[in-house]
Amino acid sequence: MGDVPWKGARFAEYRDSGPGAGPAGANRPHPGPERAAGQEAGDRLGGWRPTAS
């Protein structure tokens, strides 16, 4: 996460699963589908286009 302190960050998880997924809480918000519906990956990633190597 670079220089973003994890407790001060404003990250959220939506439909996470697997070993890194955790329960919702004050430091780990899980927005509902109504909030996530208007958000696209490109809104967050800007011009960055990750590729598999």
Short mmCIF file of C-alpha atoms in Angstrom, two decimals:
data_model
loop_
_atom_site.label_atom_id
_atom_site.label_comp_id
_atom_site.label_asym_id
_atom_site.label_seq_id
_atom_site.Cartn_x
_atom_site.Cartn_y
_atom_site.Cartn_z
CA MET A 1 0.00 0.00 0.00
CA GLY A 2 2.97 2.28 -0.24
CA ASP A 3 2.87 5.18 2.15
CA VAL A 4 -0.85 4.89 2.96
CA PRO A 5 -1.28 3.93 6.64
CA TRP A 6 -3.72 1.04 6.75
CA LYS A 7 -5.86 2.48 9.53
CA GLY A 8 -6.13 5.86 7.84
CA ALA A 9 -6.84 4.46 4.40
CA ARG A 10 -10.27 4.56 2.84
CA PHE A 11 -10.24 1.21 1.13
CA ALA A 12 -13.27 -1.05 0.99
CA GLU A 13 -13.90 -4.65 -0.04
CA TYR A 14 -16.76 -5.90 -2.14
CA ARG A 15 -17.49 -9.59 -2.70
CA ASP A 16 -14.03 -10.63 -1.45
CA SER A 17 -13.32 -14.29 -0.88
CA GLY A 18 -10.34 -16.49 -0.20
CA PRO A 19 -7.52 -16.39 2.33
CA GLY A 20 -7.14 -12.59 2.41
CA ALA A 21 -10.83 -11.84 2.83
CA GLY A 22 -12.06 -10.81 6.23
CA PRO A 23 -15.22 -9.81 8.04
CA ALA A 24 -16.56 -6.28 7.78
CA GLY A 25 -15.58 -3.88 10.53
CA ALA A 26 -14.59 -0.29 11.22
CA ASN A 27 -11.24 -0.76 9.46
CA ARG A 28 -12.57 -3.08 6.77
CA PRO A 29 -15.83 -1.73 5.32
CA HIS A 30 -17.84 -3.92 2.94
CA PRO A 31 -20.17 -1.77 0.81
CA GLY A 32 -23.40 -3.33 -0.37
CA PRO A 33 -24.28 -3.97 -4.00
CA GLU A 34 -26.18 -0.69 -4.29
CA ARG A 35 -23.02 1.31 -3.54
CA ALA A 36 -20.79 -0.85 -5.70
CA ALA A 37 -23.19 -0.78 -8.67
CA GLY A 38 -22.08 2.65 -9.85
CA GLN A 39 -18.35 1.97 -9.59
CA GLU A 40 -16.15 0.50 -12.30
CA ALA A 41 -12.54 -0.67 -12.01
CA GLY A 42 -11.49 2.09 -14.42
CA ASP A 43 -12.83 4.71 -12.00
CA ARG A 44 -10.19 3.62 -9.51
CA LEU A 45 -7.34 2.57 -11.79
CA GLY A 46 -7.37 5.56 -14.14
CA GLY A 47 -5.14 4.80 -17.13
CA TRP A 48 -3.35 1.89 -15.45
CA ARG A 49 -4.01 -1.39 -17.26
CA PRO A 50 -2.49 -4.37 -15.44
CA THR A 51 -1.45 -7.35 -17.53
CA ALA A 52 -0.72 -10.94 -16.63
CA SER A 53 2.89 -11.98 -17.11
#
